[in-house]
């Protein structure tokens, strides 16, 4: 089954920025899951202890969207002992399920590469006073 894989290497630095969804074949028809909508949904998830969304924190490593609407999210946590380890993946799953045409969501926690503060967007660093 062919799908799209979005590698998240640098967080979006403009809050609320939206972009046209596209694929190598051209614009994504409205019956397909929008990458923009999935990322916007993920950006609604905040670590309960940190006032920055998990996307801007650099916790989202990859998003795969299959043609049948299945979405897989690879994410990490700031530390393996993160107090929110149990709830954050579920929060991401619930947020992505709200996106039109999503048929299923699988969220996997990955530890490679390890998270470090350099993965945060400039806005996140500013909000947390980290430099």
Short mmCIF file of N, CA and C in Angstrom, two decimals:
data_model
loop_
_atom_site.label_atom_id
_atom_site.label_comp_id
_atom_site.label_asym_id
_atom_site.label_seq_id
_atom_site.Cartn_x
_atom_site.Cartn_y
_atom_site.Cartn_z
N UNK A 1 0.84 -1.17 0.00
CA UNK A 1 0.00 0.00 0.00
C UNK A 1 0.89 1.24 0.00
N UNK A 2 0.71 2.09 -0.97
CA UNK A 2 1.52 3.30 -1.07
C UNK A 2 0.98 4.35 -0.11
N UNK A 3 1.88 5.09 0.48
CA UNK A 3 1.48 6.15 1.39
C UNK A 3 2.48 7.27 1.34
N UNK A 4 2.31 8.23 2.23
CA UNK A 4 3.22 9.37 2.29
C UNK A 4 3.90 9.35 3.63
N UNK A 5 5.17 9.67 3.65
CA UNK A 5 5.91 9.75 4.91
C UNK A 5 6.43 11.17 5.04
N UNK A 6 6.13 11.77 6.13
CA UNK A 6 6.58 13.12 6.42
C UNK A 6 7.64 13.02 7.49
N UNK A 7 8.86 13.34 7.15
CA UNK A 7 9.96 13.35 8.12
C UNK A 7 9.95 14.71 8.78
N UNK A 8 9.92 14.73 10.05
CA UNK A 8 9.92 15.98 10.79
C UNK A 8 11.33 16.22 11.28
N UNK A 9 12.07 17.06 10.56
CA UNK A 9 13.45 17.31 10.95
C UNK A 9 13.60 18.65 11.67
N UNK A 10 12.76 19.60 11.34
CA UNK A 10 12.80 20.89 12.01
C UNK A 10 11.38 21.34 12.27
N UNK A 11 11.07 21.75 13.48
CA UNK A 11 9.73 22.21 13.77
C UNK A 11 9.39 23.48 12.98
N UNK A 12 8.12 23.64 12.69
CA UNK A 12 7.65 24.86 12.04
C UNK A 12 7.86 26.00 13.02
N UNK A 13 8.42 27.11 12.55
CA UNK A 13 8.74 28.20 13.47
C UNK A 13 7.70 29.31 13.46
N UNK A 14 6.73 29.23 12.57
CA UNK A 14 5.71 30.26 12.53
C UNK A 14 4.41 29.69 13.11
N UNK A 15 3.98 30.16 14.27
CA UNK A 15 2.75 29.63 14.85
C UNK A 15 1.57 29.85 13.90
N UNK A 16 0.75 28.82 13.78
CA UNK A 16 -0.45 28.92 12.95
C UNK A 16 -0.17 28.90 11.46
N UNK A 17 1.08 28.67 11.05
CA UNK A 17 1.39 28.63 9.63
C UNK A 17 0.71 27.42 9.00
N UNK A 18 0.10 27.65 7.85
CA UNK A 18 -0.49 26.53 7.12
C UNK A 18 0.11 26.49 5.73
N UNK A 19 0.15 25.31 5.19
CA UNK A 19 0.74 25.12 3.88
C UNK A 19 -0.17 24.21 3.08
N UNK A 20 -0.11 24.31 1.77
CA UNK A 20 -0.86 23.41 0.93
C UNK A 20 -0.32 22.01 1.09
N UNK A 21 -1.19 21.03 1.20
CA UNK A 21 -0.76 19.64 1.23
C UNK A 21 -0.46 19.21 -0.19
N UNK A 22 0.59 18.43 -0.34
CA UNK A 22 1.01 17.99 -1.67
C UNK A 22 1.63 16.61 -1.56
N UNK A 23 1.79 16.00 -2.68
CA UNK A 23 2.48 14.72 -2.77
C UNK A 23 3.28 14.76 -4.08
N UNK A 24 4.15 13.82 -4.31
CA UNK A 24 4.90 13.82 -5.57
C UNK A 24 3.99 13.74 -6.80
N UNK A 25 2.79 13.21 -6.61
CA UNK A 25 1.84 13.11 -7.72
C UNK A 25 1.04 14.39 -7.94
N UNK A 26 1.18 15.36 -7.05
CA UNK A 26 0.43 16.61 -7.17
C UNK A 26 -0.37 16.88 -5.91
N UNK A 27 -1.34 17.80 -5.98
CA UNK A 27 -2.15 18.13 -4.80
C UNK A 27 -2.88 16.91 -4.26
N UNK A 28 -3.06 16.87 -2.97
CA UNK A 28 -3.77 15.75 -2.35
C UNK A 28 -5.26 15.98 -2.51
N UNK A 29 -5.95 15.04 -3.12
CA UNK A 29 -7.40 15.20 -3.26
C UNK A 29 -8.07 15.27 -1.90
N UNK A 30 -9.22 15.91 -1.80
CA UNK A 30 -9.88 16.09 -0.52
C UNK A 30 -10.25 14.79 0.18
N UNK A 31 -10.30 13.67 -0.53
CA UNK A 31 -10.64 12.39 0.09
C UNK A 31 -9.46 11.78 0.82
N UNK A 32 -8.27 12.35 0.67
CA UNK A 32 -7.10 11.84 1.37
C UNK A 32 -6.87 12.66 2.63
N UNK A 33 -6.12 12.08 3.54
CA UNK A 33 -5.80 12.76 4.78
C UNK A 33 -4.78 13.86 4.50
N UNK A 34 -5.04 15.03 5.00
CA UNK A 34 -4.16 16.18 4.81
C UNK A 34 -3.02 16.14 5.82
N UNK A 35 -1.78 16.23 5.33
CA UNK A 35 -0.62 16.30 6.21
C UNK A 35 -0.71 17.53 7.11
N UNK A 36 -1.15 18.62 6.54
CA UNK A 36 -1.29 19.87 7.29
C UNK A 36 -2.28 19.69 8.44
N UNK A 37 -3.40 19.05 8.15
CA UNK A 37 -4.41 18.85 9.19
C UNK A 37 -3.88 17.93 10.30
N UNK A 38 -3.12 16.91 9.93
CA UNK A 38 -2.55 16.01 10.95
C UNK A 38 -1.57 16.78 11.83
N UNK A 39 -0.68 17.56 11.21
CA UNK A 39 0.28 18.33 12.01
C UNK A 39 -0.43 19.37 12.87
N UNK A 40 -1.46 20.01 12.32
CA UNK A 40 -2.22 20.98 13.12
C UNK A 40 -2.87 20.30 14.32
N UNK A 41 -3.37 19.08 14.14
CA UNK A 41 -3.97 18.34 15.25
C UNK A 41 -2.92 18.01 16.30
N UNK A 42 -1.74 17.58 15.85
CA UNK A 42 -0.67 17.25 16.79
C UNK A 42 -0.26 18.50 17.58
N UNK A 43 -0.29 19.65 16.95
CA UNK A 43 0.10 20.89 17.62
C UNK A 43 -0.88 21.31 18.72
N UNK A 44 -2.01 20.64 18.82
CA UNK A 44 -2.95 20.95 19.90
C UNK A 44 -2.61 20.18 21.19
N UNK A 45 -1.62 19.29 21.11
CA UNK A 45 -1.24 18.46 22.26
C UNK A 45 -0.09 19.13 23.00
N UNK A 46 -0.29 19.37 24.27
CA UNK A 46 0.72 20.00 25.12
C UNK A 46 1.13 19.03 26.21
N UNK A 47 2.41 19.03 26.52
CA UNK A 47 2.88 18.31 27.70
C UNK A 47 2.25 19.02 28.89
N UNK A 48 1.58 18.30 29.79
CA UNK A 48 0.91 18.96 30.91
C UNK A 48 1.84 19.80 31.79
N UNK A 49 3.14 19.52 31.74
CA UNK A 49 4.07 20.25 32.60
C UNK A 49 4.80 21.38 31.88
N UNK A 50 4.61 21.47 30.56
CA UNK A 50 5.36 22.46 29.78
C UNK A 50 4.37 23.24 28.91
N UNK A 51 4.41 24.57 28.92
CA UNK A 51 3.44 25.36 28.16
C UNK A 51 3.78 25.52 26.67
N UNK A 52 4.27 24.45 26.06
CA UNK A 52 4.61 24.45 24.63
C UNK A 52 4.08 23.15 24.04
N UNK A 53 3.54 23.21 22.80
CA UNK A 53 3.01 21.98 22.20
C UNK A 53 4.14 21.01 21.85
N UNK A 54 3.81 19.74 21.76
CA UNK A 54 4.83 18.71 21.58
C UNK A 54 5.52 18.79 20.22
N UNK A 55 4.85 19.36 19.23
CA UNK A 55 5.49 19.53 17.92
C UNK A 55 6.62 20.55 18.03
N UNK A 56 6.34 21.69 18.65
CA UNK A 56 7.35 22.73 18.80
C UNK A 56 8.48 22.27 19.73
N UNK A 57 8.17 21.37 20.66
CA UNK A 57 9.21 20.81 21.53
C UNK A 57 10.14 19.86 20.75
N UNK A 58 9.74 19.47 19.55
CA UNK A 58 10.57 18.57 18.75
C UNK A 58 10.37 17.11 19.11
N UNK A 59 9.23 16.77 19.70
CA UNK A 59 8.97 15.39 20.10
C UNK A 59 8.41 14.53 18.98
N UNK A 60 7.97 15.13 17.88
CA UNK A 60 7.43 14.37 16.75
C UNK A 60 8.55 14.14 15.75
N UNK A 61 8.86 12.87 15.50
CA UNK A 61 9.96 12.53 14.59
C UNK A 61 9.48 12.22 13.18
N UNK A 62 8.34 11.57 13.04
CA UNK A 62 7.85 11.23 11.70
C UNK A 62 6.35 10.99 11.74
N UNK A 63 5.70 11.25 10.61
CA UNK A 63 4.28 10.98 10.44
C UNK A 63 4.13 10.26 9.10
N UNK A 64 3.50 9.11 9.11
CA UNK A 64 3.23 8.36 7.88
C UNK A 64 1.73 8.33 7.68
N UNK A 65 1.31 8.65 6.46
CA UNK A 65 -0.11 8.64 6.12
C UNK A 65 -0.29 7.69 4.95
N UNK A 66 -1.04 6.64 5.15
CA UNK A 66 -1.30 5.65 4.10
C UNK A 66 -2.49 6.11 3.26
N UNK A 67 -2.58 5.57 2.06
CA UNK A 67 -3.68 5.94 1.17
C UNK A 67 -5.04 5.57 1.74
N UNK A 68 -5.10 4.56 2.61
CA UNK A 68 -6.38 4.15 3.20
C UNK A 68 -6.76 4.99 4.42
N UNK A 69 -5.95 6.01 4.75
CA UNK A 69 -6.26 6.90 5.86
C UNK A 69 -5.63 6.50 7.18
N UNK A 70 -4.84 5.43 7.18
CA UNK A 70 -4.14 5.03 8.40
C UNK A 70 -2.97 5.99 8.63
N UNK A 71 -2.80 6.42 9.87
CA UNK A 71 -1.74 7.36 10.22
C UNK A 71 -0.87 6.73 11.30
N UNK A 72 0.45 6.81 11.10
CA UNK A 72 1.40 6.34 12.10
C UNK A 72 2.28 7.52 12.49
N UNK A 73 2.42 7.73 13.79
CA UNK A 73 3.22 8.83 14.31
C UNK A 73 4.35 8.24 15.15
N UNK A 74 5.59 8.61 14.80
CA UNK A 74 6.74 8.27 15.63
C UNK A 74 7.05 9.50 16.46
N UNK A 75 7.07 9.31 17.76
CA UNK A 75 7.35 10.43 18.65
C UNK A 75 8.29 9.96 19.75
N UNK A 76 8.87 10.90 20.44
CA UNK A 76 9.72 10.58 21.57
C UNK A 76 9.25 11.37 22.77
N UNK A 77 9.94 11.22 23.86
CA UNK A 77 9.66 11.98 25.07
C UNK A 77 10.95 12.66 25.49
N UNK A 78 10.85 13.64 26.34
CA UNK A 78 12.06 14.36 26.74
C UNK A 78 13.01 13.45 27.51
N UNK A 79 12.47 12.51 28.28
CA UNK A 79 13.28 11.51 28.99
C UNK A 79 12.48 10.22 29.11
N UNK A 80 13.15 9.08 29.23
CA UNK A 80 12.41 7.83 29.41
C UNK A 80 11.55 7.83 30.68
N UNK A 81 11.92 8.62 31.67
CA UNK A 81 11.14 8.67 32.91
C UNK A 81 10.14 9.83 32.92
N UNK A 82 9.79 10.34 31.76
CA UNK A 82 8.85 11.46 31.65
C UNK A 82 7.54 11.10 32.37
N UNK A 83 7.08 11.97 33.27
CA UNK A 83 5.84 11.69 34.00
C UNK A 83 4.61 11.59 33.09
N UNK A 84 4.68 12.16 31.90
CA UNK A 84 3.54 12.13 30.98
C UNK A 84 3.65 11.00 29.96
N UNK A 85 4.57 10.07 30.17
CA UNK A 85 4.82 8.99 29.20
C UNK A 85 3.56 8.18 28.90
N UNK A 86 2.71 8.01 29.87
CA UNK A 86 1.51 7.20 29.66
C UNK A 86 0.41 7.96 28.92
N UNK A 87 0.33 9.26 29.15
CA UNK A 87 -0.80 10.00 28.58
C UNK A 87 -0.52 10.68 27.24
N UNK A 88 0.71 11.11 26.98
CA UNK A 88 0.98 11.86 25.74
C UNK A 88 0.68 11.05 24.46
N UNK A 89 1.10 9.79 24.33
CA UNK A 89 0.76 9.06 23.11
C UNK A 89 -0.75 8.96 22.88
N UNK A 90 -1.50 8.74 23.94
CA UNK A 90 -2.95 8.69 23.81
C UNK A 90 -3.55 10.03 23.40
N UNK A 91 -2.97 11.10 23.92
CA UNK A 91 -3.44 12.44 23.55
C UNK A 91 -3.18 12.71 22.06
N UNK A 92 -2.01 12.26 21.56
CA UNK A 92 -1.70 12.42 20.14
C UNK A 92 -2.68 11.61 19.31
N UNK A 93 -2.91 10.37 19.71
CA UNK A 93 -3.84 9.50 18.98
C UNK A 93 -5.22 10.13 18.90
N UNK A 94 -5.73 10.60 20.02
CA UNK A 94 -7.07 11.22 20.04
C UNK A 94 -7.12 12.47 19.17
N UNK A 95 -6.08 13.28 19.19
CA UNK A 95 -6.05 14.50 18.37
C UNK A 95 -6.05 14.15 16.89
N UNK A 96 -5.25 13.19 16.48
CA UNK A 96 -5.15 12.84 15.05
C UNK A 96 -6.45 12.18 14.58
N UNK A 97 -7.12 11.44 15.45
CA UNK A 97 -8.39 10.80 15.07
C UNK A 97 -9.45 11.82 14.66
N UNK A 98 -9.31 13.06 15.08
CA UNK A 98 -10.30 14.09 14.74
C UNK A 98 -10.15 14.61 13.32
N UNK A 99 -9.05 14.27 12.64
CA UNK A 99 -8.79 14.76 11.29
C UNK A 99 -9.65 14.01 10.28
N UNK A 100 -10.22 14.74 9.35
CA UNK A 100 -11.06 14.14 8.31
C UNK A 100 -10.33 13.05 7.56
N UNK A 101 -11.04 11.97 7.31
CA UNK A 101 -10.59 10.83 6.50
C UNK A 101 -9.54 9.95 7.18
N UNK A 102 -9.20 10.21 8.44
CA UNK A 102 -8.30 9.32 9.17
C UNK A 102 -9.09 8.08 9.56
N UNK A 103 -8.57 6.91 9.20
CA UNK A 103 -9.26 5.66 9.51
C UNK A 103 -8.71 4.98 10.75
N UNK A 104 -7.42 5.17 11.03
CA UNK A 104 -6.81 4.59 12.23
C UNK A 104 -5.55 5.38 12.56
N UNK A 105 -5.13 5.30 13.82
CA UNK A 105 -3.94 6.02 14.28
C UNK A 105 -3.11 5.08 15.14
N UNK A 106 -1.82 5.04 14.86
CA UNK A 106 -0.89 4.28 15.69
C UNK A 106 0.23 5.23 16.09
N UNK A 107 0.47 5.36 17.38
CA UNK A 107 1.52 6.22 17.89
C UNK A 107 2.58 5.33 18.53
N UNK A 108 3.81 5.48 18.06
CA UNK A 108 4.92 4.71 18.62
C UNK A 108 5.92 5.65 19.28
N UNK A 109 6.37 5.24 20.45
CA UNK A 109 7.43 5.98 21.14
C UNK A 109 8.76 5.41 20.66
N UNK A 110 9.64 6.29 20.20
CA UNK A 110 10.97 5.89 19.74
C UNK A 110 12.01 6.65 20.57
N UNK A 111 13.17 6.06 20.69
CA UNK A 111 14.23 6.68 21.50
C UNK A 111 15.46 7.02 20.68
N UNK A 112 15.42 6.75 19.38
CA UNK A 112 16.57 7.02 18.53
C UNK A 112 16.14 7.91 17.38
N UNK A 113 16.69 9.08 17.25
CA UNK A 113 17.73 9.66 18.09
C UNK A 113 17.15 10.18 19.39
N UNK A 114 17.97 10.22 20.43
CA UNK A 114 17.49 10.75 21.70
C UNK A 114 17.10 12.22 21.57
N UNK A 115 16.06 12.62 22.30
CA UNK A 115 15.65 14.02 22.28
C UNK A 115 16.66 14.86 23.07
N UNK A 116 16.88 16.07 22.58
CA UNK A 116 17.65 17.06 23.35
C UNK A 116 17.09 18.43 23.00
N UNK A 117 17.38 19.44 23.80
CA UNK A 117 16.77 20.77 23.59
C UNK A 117 17.05 21.39 22.22
N UNK A 118 18.05 20.92 21.50
CA UNK A 118 18.32 21.48 20.17
C UNK A 118 17.20 21.17 19.18
N UNK A 119 16.33 20.22 19.49
CA UNK A 119 15.22 19.85 18.61
C UNK A 119 14.05 20.82 18.72
N UNK A 120 14.06 21.67 19.75
CA UNK A 120 12.97 22.62 19.96
C UNK A 120 13.03 23.74 18.92
N UNK A 121 11.86 24.24 18.55
CA UNK A 121 11.80 25.40 17.67
C UNK A 121 12.29 26.63 18.42
N UNK A 122 12.59 27.68 17.71
CA UNK A 122 13.01 28.93 18.33
C UNK A 122 11.90 29.48 19.23
N UNK A 123 10.64 29.33 18.79
CA UNK A 123 9.53 29.80 19.61
C UNK A 123 9.45 29.04 20.93
N UNK A 124 9.68 27.72 20.88
CA UNK A 124 9.66 26.92 22.11
C UNK A 124 10.78 27.33 23.03
N UNK A 125 11.97 27.55 22.47
CA UNK A 125 13.11 27.97 23.29
C UNK A 125 12.84 29.30 23.95
N UNK A 126 12.22 30.20 23.21
CA UNK A 126 11.89 31.51 23.76
C UNK A 126 10.85 31.38 24.88
N UNK A 127 9.82 30.58 24.64
CA UNK A 127 8.75 30.41 25.64
C UNK A 127 9.29 29.79 26.92
N UNK A 128 10.28 28.92 26.78
CA UNK A 128 10.83 28.22 27.96
C UNK A 128 12.10 28.86 28.48
N UNK A 129 12.52 29.93 27.81
CA UNK A 129 13.74 30.63 28.20
C UNK A 129 14.95 29.69 28.21
N UNK A 130 15.08 28.92 27.12
CA UNK A 130 16.16 27.93 26.98
C UNK A 130 17.06 28.38 25.84
N UNK A 131 18.34 28.61 26.15
CA UNK A 131 19.32 28.96 25.10
C UNK A 131 20.68 28.48 25.45
#
